[in-house]
XYZ file of C-alpha atoms in Angstrom:
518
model
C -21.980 -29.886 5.849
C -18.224 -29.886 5.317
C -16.266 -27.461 7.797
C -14.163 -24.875 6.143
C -11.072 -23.424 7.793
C -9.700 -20.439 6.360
C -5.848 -20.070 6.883
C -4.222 -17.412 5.540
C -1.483 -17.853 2.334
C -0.913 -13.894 2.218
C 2.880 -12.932 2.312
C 2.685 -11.517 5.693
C 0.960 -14.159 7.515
C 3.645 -16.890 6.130
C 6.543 -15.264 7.072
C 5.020 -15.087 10.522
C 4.465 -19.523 10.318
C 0.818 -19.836 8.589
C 2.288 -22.476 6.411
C 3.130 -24.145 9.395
C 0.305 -24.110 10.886
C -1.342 -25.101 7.807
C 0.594 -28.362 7.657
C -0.127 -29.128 11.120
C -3.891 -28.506 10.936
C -4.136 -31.155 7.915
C -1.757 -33.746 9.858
C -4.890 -32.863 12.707
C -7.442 -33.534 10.216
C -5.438 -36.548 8.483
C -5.384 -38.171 12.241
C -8.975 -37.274 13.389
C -9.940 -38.708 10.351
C -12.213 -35.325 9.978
C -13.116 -33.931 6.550
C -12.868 -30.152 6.011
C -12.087 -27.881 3.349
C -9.382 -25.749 3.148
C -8.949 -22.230 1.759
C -6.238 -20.455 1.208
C -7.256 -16.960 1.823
C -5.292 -13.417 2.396
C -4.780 -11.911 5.199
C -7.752 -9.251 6.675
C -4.345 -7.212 8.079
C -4.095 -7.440 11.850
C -0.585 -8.917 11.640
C -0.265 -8.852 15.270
C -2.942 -11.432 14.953
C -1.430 -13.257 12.130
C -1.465 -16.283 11.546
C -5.287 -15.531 12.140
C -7.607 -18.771 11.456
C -10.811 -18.754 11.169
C -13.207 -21.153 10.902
C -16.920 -21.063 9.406
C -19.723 -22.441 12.118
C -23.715 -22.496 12.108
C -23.352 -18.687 13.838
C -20.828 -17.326 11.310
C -17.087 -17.322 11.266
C -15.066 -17.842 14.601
C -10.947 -16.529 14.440
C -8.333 -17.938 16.520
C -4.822 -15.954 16.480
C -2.120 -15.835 16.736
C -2.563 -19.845 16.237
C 1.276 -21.717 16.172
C 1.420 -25.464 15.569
C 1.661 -26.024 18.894
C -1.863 -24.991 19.399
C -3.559 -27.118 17.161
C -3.836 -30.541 18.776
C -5.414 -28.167 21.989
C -7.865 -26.105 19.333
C -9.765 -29.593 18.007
C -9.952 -30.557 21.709
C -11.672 -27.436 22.477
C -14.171 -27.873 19.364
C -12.331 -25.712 17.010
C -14.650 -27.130 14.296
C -17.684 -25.660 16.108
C -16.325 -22.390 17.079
C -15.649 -23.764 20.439
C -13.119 -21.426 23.356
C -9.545 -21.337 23.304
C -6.558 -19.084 24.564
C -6.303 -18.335 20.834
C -10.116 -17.725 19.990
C -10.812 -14.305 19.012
C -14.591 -14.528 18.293
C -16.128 -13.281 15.271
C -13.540 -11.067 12.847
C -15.527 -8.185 12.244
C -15.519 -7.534 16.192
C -12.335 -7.727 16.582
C -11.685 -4.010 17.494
C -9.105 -3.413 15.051
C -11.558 -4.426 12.601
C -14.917 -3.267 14.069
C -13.187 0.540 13.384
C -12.444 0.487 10.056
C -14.059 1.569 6.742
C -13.412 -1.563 4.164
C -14.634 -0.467 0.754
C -10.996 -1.583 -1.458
C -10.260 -3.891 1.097
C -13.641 -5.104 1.883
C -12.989 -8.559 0.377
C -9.792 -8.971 1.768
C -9.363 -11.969 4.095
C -12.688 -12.430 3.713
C -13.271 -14.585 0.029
C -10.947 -17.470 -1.489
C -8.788 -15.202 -3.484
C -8.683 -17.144 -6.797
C -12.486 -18.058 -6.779
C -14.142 -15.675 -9.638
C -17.417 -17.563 -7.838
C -16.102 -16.152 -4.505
C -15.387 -12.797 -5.621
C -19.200 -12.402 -7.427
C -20.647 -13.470 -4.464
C -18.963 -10.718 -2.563
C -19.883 -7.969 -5.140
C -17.450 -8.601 -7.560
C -17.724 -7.717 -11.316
C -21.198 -5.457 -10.200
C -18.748 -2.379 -11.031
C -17.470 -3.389 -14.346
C -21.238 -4.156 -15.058
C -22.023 -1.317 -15.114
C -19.352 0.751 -16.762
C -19.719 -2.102 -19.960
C -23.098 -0.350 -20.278
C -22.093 2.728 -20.294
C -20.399 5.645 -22.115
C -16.760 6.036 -22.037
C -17.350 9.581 -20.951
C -20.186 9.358 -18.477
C -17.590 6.310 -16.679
C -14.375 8.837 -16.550
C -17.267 11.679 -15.305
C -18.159 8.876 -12.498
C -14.761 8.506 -11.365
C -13.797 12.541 -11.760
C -16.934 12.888 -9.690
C -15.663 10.392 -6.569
C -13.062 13.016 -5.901
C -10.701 9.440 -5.727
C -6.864 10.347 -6.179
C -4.120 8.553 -7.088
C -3.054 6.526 -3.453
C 0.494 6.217 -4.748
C 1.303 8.964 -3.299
C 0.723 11.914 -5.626
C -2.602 12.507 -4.943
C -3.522 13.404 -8.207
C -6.859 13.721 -8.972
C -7.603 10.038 -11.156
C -10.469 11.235 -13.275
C -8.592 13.987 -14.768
C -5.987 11.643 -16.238
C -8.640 9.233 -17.370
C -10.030 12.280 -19.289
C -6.700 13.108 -20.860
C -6.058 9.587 -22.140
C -9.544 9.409 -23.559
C -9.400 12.587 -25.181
C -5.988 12.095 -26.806
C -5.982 10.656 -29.936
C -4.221 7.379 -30.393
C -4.617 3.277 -32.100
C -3.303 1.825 -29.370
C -4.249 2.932 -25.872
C -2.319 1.468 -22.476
C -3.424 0.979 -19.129
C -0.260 0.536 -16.649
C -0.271 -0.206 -12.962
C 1.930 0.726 -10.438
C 2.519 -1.844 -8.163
C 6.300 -1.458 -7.674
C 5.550 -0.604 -4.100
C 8.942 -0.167 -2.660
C 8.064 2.489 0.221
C 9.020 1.377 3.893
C 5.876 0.161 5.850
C 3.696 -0.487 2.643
C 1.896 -3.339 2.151
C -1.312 -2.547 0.344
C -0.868 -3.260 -2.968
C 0.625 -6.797 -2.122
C -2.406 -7.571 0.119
C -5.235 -6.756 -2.612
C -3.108 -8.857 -5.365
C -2.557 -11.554 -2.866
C -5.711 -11.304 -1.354
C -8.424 -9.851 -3.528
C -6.331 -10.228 -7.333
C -9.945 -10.034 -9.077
C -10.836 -6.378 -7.927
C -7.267 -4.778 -9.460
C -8.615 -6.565 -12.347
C -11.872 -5.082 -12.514
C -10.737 -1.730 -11.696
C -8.033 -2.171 -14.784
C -10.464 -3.384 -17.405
C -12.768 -0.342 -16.028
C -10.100 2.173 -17.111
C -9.299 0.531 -20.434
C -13.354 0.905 -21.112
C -13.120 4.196 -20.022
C -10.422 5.591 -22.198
C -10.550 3.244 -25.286
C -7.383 1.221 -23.500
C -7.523 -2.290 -24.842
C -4.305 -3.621 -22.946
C -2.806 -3.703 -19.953
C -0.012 -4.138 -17.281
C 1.304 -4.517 -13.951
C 4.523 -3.876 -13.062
C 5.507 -5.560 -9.809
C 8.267 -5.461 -7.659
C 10.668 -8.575 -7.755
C 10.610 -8.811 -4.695
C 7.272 -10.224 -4.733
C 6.767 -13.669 -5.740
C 3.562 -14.374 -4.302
C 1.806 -11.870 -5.570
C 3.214 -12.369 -8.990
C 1.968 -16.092 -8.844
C -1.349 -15.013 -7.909
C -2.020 -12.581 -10.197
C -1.029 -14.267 -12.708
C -3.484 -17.182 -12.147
C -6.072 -14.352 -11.449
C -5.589 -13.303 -15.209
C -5.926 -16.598 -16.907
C -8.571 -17.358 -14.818
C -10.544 -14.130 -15.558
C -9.679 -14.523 -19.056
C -11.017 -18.438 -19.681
C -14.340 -16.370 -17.911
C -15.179 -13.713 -20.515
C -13.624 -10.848 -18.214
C -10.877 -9.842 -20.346
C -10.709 -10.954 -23.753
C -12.062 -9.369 -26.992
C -15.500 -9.161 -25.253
C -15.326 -7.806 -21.762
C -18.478 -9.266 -19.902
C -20.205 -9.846 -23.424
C -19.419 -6.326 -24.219
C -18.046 -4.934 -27.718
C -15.440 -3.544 -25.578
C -11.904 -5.302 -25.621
C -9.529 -5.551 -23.060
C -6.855 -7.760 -21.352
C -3.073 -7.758 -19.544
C -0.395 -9.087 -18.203
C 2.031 -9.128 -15.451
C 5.540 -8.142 -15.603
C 8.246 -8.058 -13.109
C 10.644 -5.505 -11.939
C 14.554 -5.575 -11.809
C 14.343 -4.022 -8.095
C 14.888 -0.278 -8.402
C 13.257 1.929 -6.366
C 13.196 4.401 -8.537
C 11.330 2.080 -10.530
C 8.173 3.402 -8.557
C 8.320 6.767 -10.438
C 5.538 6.086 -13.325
C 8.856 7.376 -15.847
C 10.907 5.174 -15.099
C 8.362 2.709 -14.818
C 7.596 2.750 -18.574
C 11.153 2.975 -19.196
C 11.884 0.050 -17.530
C 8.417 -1.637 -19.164
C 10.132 -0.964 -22.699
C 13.289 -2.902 -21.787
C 15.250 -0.287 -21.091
C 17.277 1.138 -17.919
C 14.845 2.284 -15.414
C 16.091 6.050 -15.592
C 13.308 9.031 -14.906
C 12.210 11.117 -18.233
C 11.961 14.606 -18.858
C 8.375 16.204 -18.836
C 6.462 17.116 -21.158
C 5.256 14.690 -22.820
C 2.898 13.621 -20.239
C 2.397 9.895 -19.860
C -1.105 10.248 -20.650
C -0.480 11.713 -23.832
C 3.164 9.813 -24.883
C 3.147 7.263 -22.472
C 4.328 3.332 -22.856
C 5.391 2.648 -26.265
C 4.751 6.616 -26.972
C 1.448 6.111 -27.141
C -1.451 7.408 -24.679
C -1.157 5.948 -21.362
C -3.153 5.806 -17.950
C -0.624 5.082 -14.890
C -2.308 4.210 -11.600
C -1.165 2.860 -8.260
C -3.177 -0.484 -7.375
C -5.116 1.049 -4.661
C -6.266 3.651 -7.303
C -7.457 1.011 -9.605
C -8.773 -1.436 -6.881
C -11.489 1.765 -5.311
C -12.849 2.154 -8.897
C -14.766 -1.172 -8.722
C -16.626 0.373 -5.449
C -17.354 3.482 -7.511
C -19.120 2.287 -10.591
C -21.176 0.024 -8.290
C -22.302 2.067 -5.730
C -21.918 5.477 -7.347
C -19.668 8.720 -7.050
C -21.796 10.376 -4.063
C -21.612 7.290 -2.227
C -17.370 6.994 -2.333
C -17.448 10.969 -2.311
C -19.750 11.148 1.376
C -16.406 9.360 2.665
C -13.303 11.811 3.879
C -12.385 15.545 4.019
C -11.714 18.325 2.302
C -10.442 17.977 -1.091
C -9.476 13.786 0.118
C -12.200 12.042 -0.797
C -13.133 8.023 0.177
C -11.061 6.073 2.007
C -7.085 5.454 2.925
C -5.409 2.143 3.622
C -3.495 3.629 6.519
C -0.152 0.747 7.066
C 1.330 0.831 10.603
C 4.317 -0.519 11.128
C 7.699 -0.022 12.996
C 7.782 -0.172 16.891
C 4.486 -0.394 17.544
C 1.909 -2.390 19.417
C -0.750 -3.183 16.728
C 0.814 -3.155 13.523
C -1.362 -4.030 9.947
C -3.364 -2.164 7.487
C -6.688 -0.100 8.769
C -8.837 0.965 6.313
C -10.770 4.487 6.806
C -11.868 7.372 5.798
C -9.871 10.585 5.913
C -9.466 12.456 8.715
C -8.556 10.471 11.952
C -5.572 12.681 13.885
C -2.162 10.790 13.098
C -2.365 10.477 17.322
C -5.406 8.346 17.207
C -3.524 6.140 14.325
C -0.508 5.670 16.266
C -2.129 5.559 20.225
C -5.206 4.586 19.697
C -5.013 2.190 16.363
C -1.821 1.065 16.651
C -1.786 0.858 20.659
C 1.271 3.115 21.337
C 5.146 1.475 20.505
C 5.920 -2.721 20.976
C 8.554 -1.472 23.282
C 6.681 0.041 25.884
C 8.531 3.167 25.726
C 7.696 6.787 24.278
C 6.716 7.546 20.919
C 9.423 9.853 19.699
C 8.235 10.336 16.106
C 6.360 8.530 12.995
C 7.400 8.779 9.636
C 4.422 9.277 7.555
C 5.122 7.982 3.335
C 7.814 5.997 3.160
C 12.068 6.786 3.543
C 10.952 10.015 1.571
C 8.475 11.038 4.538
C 8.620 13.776 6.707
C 9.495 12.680 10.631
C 6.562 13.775 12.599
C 6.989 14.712 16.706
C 4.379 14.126 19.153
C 3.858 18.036 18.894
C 2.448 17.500 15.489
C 0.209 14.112 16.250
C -3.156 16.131 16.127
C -2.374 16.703 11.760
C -5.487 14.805 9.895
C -4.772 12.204 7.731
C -5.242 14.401 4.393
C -3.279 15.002 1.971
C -3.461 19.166 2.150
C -3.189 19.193 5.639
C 0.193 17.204 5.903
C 1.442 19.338 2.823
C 0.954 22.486 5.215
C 2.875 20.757 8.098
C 5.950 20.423 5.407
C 4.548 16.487 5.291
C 3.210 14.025 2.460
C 1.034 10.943 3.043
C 2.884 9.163 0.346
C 1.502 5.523 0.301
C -0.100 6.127 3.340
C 2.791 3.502 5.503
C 3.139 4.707 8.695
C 6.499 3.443 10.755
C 6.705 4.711 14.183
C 10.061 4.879 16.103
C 10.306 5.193 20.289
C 12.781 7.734 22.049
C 15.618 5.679 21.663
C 15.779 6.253 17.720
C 18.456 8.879 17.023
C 17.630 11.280 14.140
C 20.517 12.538 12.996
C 21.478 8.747 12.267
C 17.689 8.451 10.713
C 18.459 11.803 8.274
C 21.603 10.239 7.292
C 20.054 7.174 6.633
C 17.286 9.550 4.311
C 20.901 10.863 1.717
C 22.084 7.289 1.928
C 18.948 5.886 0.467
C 18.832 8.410 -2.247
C 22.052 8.017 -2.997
C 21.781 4.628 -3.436
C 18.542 4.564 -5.177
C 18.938 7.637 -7.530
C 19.302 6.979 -10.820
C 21.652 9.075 -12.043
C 19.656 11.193 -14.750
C 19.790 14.927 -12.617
C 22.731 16.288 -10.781
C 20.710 17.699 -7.590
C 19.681 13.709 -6.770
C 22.958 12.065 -7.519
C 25.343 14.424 -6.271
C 23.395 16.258 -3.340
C 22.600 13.056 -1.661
C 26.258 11.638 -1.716
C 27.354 15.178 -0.517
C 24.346 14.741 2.282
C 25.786 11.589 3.371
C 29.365 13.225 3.533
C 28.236 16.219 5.500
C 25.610 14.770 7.974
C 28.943 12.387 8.600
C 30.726 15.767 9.403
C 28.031 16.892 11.933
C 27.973 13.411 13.952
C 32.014 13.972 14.307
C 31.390 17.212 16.077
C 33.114 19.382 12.991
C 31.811 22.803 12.858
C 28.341 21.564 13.406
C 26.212 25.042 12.711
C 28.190 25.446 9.540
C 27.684 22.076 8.339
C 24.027 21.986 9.063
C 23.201 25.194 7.269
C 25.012 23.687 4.344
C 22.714 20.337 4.972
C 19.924 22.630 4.408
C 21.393 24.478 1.060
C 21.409 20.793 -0.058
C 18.133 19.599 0.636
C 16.893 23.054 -1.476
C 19.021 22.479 -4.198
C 17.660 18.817 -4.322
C 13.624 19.297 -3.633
C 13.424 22.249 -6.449
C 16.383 21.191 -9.081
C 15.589 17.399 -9.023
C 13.845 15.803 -11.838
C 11.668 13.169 -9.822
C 9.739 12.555 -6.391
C 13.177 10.356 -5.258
C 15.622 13.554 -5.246
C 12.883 15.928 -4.381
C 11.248 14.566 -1.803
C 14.510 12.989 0.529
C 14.615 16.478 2.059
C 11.313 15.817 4.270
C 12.674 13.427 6.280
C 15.801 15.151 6.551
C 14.737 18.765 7.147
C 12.074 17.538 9.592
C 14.705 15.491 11.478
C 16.687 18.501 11.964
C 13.471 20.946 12.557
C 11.669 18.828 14.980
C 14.572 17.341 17.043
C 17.415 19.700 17.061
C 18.976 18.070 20.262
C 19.747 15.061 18.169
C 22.008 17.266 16.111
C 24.059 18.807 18.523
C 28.095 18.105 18.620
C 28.456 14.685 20.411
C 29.624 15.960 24.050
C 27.126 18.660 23.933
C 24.630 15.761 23.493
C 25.780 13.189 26.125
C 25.505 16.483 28.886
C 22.215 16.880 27.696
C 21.037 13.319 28.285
């Protein structure tokens, strides 16, 4: 039996030298005059791990990480083929403690399968979903879904079988499926790791919701600034095509359905499903007015479903294993489970998949092993640059999305980027207006002009001028901006600002006033 080594090609893992190692495990082979086969998969997202390699034995697979070139030669010494000890071995990936802990349904394929193998992917569960929703009735698959309690993991939160319904009961001749996978929040790496790592299951979920709704095409937007997973979904769709996935017959079906990848022009703003479509059209990526809902005049004006890829990639799951089975997973009204990304200063940073619920203080001590630096954790920014800065006083909050929204907090994309006590806040709030300012598009007033005037007057408060007026005018600003803005990007910069200036006043104070303190 041929060995297979599995070394990871996701984005993450290369920037951190899995090419590298790559190369030099070949040159190893090439010398040792050793066959084995090679696969190229994603990452399982332990990044403090990466590049993780694993290696398939007699007992199951062995990992070794973090594995540099320089280790090789020593790793086939120590019977690397066989499993055999090393500083670098790791034992068997799912005990791996950051592993053993989590709840993989989306991401249960992830690191584990050869992501362009539709073979692979079956073999793993793949296509069992889709199935099932060929042989079914439009309505009874949106009821499935509506049933799961899943909502859209963009950020919104909004409940994904209720916009299935609206597409399918609007009337249209041409129906559009669109995915969000412009994912452009800080710490958020979830959507790149399923299209890198598992492209078939966005797939699946996709053609699900054009069967669903009476969709027959459909697209996803990525950001530019991701070539890899451009590349690989893009192979993923002609290779699911040549196989009868997409095409005129779905799976043998009557139903029809296929798609194609597009890329964005890098605007952040792009992210907002708006001016998303806009952008998809060919024109300026500006935020529209609403009404019309997407779902009713969406791409092209006609009916349109807009999920995030995490949305579309838990759907599979559902129509496999049922509603009550993805529904027994979570709390409250946050049903399933949450790719949680933890990032920042901190020990243990990657993507843990789980259900709802686990105290932000577990995620960030427990999970993620407390800050790389060794020093306090002074806060965590939960959702992106438009997230609300959260103080140790506040780490007992569930992951969920209600109980965030009552601590003046959003779970966004669910990135997490934690920050020790030598981050200063007033610089991170400025930082928040700069962003937006940047970033806005310039459609509403409240977004373009509020955050420029932000940056102006946060400026005025780290000078020491007439701090307590200029702070009360901060908050005037943030008002006007989260109830006269048009979109989530003008709306939503006041979290991180507001809870910057609620949760650590002393970082506020006139300069002098702050040096006595310290």
């Amino acid at each position: 039996m041929i060995p297979r080594i599995y070394i990871p090609a996701d984005s993450g893992a290369l920037a951190l030298g899995a090419e590298k190692v790559a190369k030099a495990i070949r040159a190893e082979l090439s010398e040792r005059g050793v066959e084995a086969k090679i696969v190229r998969n994603g990452s399982r997202g332990a990044y403090f791990l990466e590049p993780m390699v694993e290696v398939a034995t007699a007992n199951g697979r062995v990992a070794y990480g973090p594995v540099k070139p320089s280790d090789v030669k020593g790793l086939f010494d120590s019977g690397f083929l066989t499993g055999g000890h090393h500083k670098r071995w790791l034992g068997s990936p799912d005990k791996i403690p950051f592993f053993a802990k989590q709840t993989r349904l989306t991401f249960a394929r992830c690191g584990v399968i050869d992501p362009l193998s539709l073979d692979s992917y079956k073999s793993h569960g793949g296509l069992a979903g889709l199935q099932n929703a060929v042989a079914m009735a439009p309505a009874d698959v949106v009821k499935q879904v509506t049933e799961s309690g899943l909502r859209g993991r963009g950020g919104a939160g909004f409940p994904t079988g209720i916009k299935w319904k609206t597409v399918l009961d609007t009337a249209g001749e041409q129906k559009y499926i669109v995915c969000n996978a412009d994912e452009g929040d800080s710490a958020t790496f979830a959507d790149r790791m399923i299209m890198e790592g598992d492209p078939f299951v966005l797939i699946e979920g996709m053609a699900i919701a054009g069967i669903a709704t009476g969709a027959t095409k459909g697209f996803v937007y990525v950001r530019s600034e991701y070539p890899h997973a451009v590349a690989t979904m893009n192979k993923a769709v002609a290779i699911a095509r040549k196989a009868g996935v997409l095409g005129v017959n779905v799976l043998g079906s009557p139903n029809a359905f296929d798609m194609e990848i597009r890329v964005g022009a890098g605007a952040y703003v792009c992210g907002e499903e708006t001016s998303l479509l806009n952008s998809l059209e060919g024109k300026r990526g500006v935020v529209r007015a609403k009404p019309p809902l997407p779902a009713i005049q969406g791409l092209f004006g006609k009916p349109t479903v807009i999920n995030n890829v995490i949305s579309l990639a838990s759907v599979p799951i559902i129509m496999d294993k049922g509603a009550a089975y993805y529904k027994d997973f979570g709390m409250g009204r946050s049903r399933g489970t949450i790719p949680i990304q933890i990032a920042g200063n901190v020990k243990h940073g990657g993507l843990f998949e789980t259900a709802f619920g686990l105290t932000l203080g577990e995620i960030v001590d427990d999970i993620g092993g407390g800050t790389a630096s060794g020093r306090p954790v002074k806060a965590v920014q939960v959702g992106g640059p438009l997230g609300a800065y959260f103080p140790r006083a506040l780490f007992d909050t569930p992951f969920d999305y209600e109980e965030f929204a009552k601590r003046d907090g959003l779970i966004g994309h669910a990135g997490i980027t934690v920050f020790d006590d030598t981050a200063d806040m007033l610089k991170q709030a400025r930082f928040a207006m700069e962003f937006c300012a940047i970033e806005s598009c310039g459609k509403c007033t409240p977004c373009r002009i509020g955050s420029t005037r932000g940056v102006e007057v946060l400026d005025k408060v780290a000078a020491g001028i007439e701090a307590e007026k200029n702070l009360a005018l901060v908050t005037d600003l943030c008002n006007t901006m989260k109830f006269g803005s048009l979109c989530a990007l003008g709306g939503f910069t006041p979290y991180p600002v507001m809870s910057s200036i609620t949760h650590f006043p002393e970082d506020f104070k006139p300069a002098p006033a702050r040096v006595a303190a310290e």
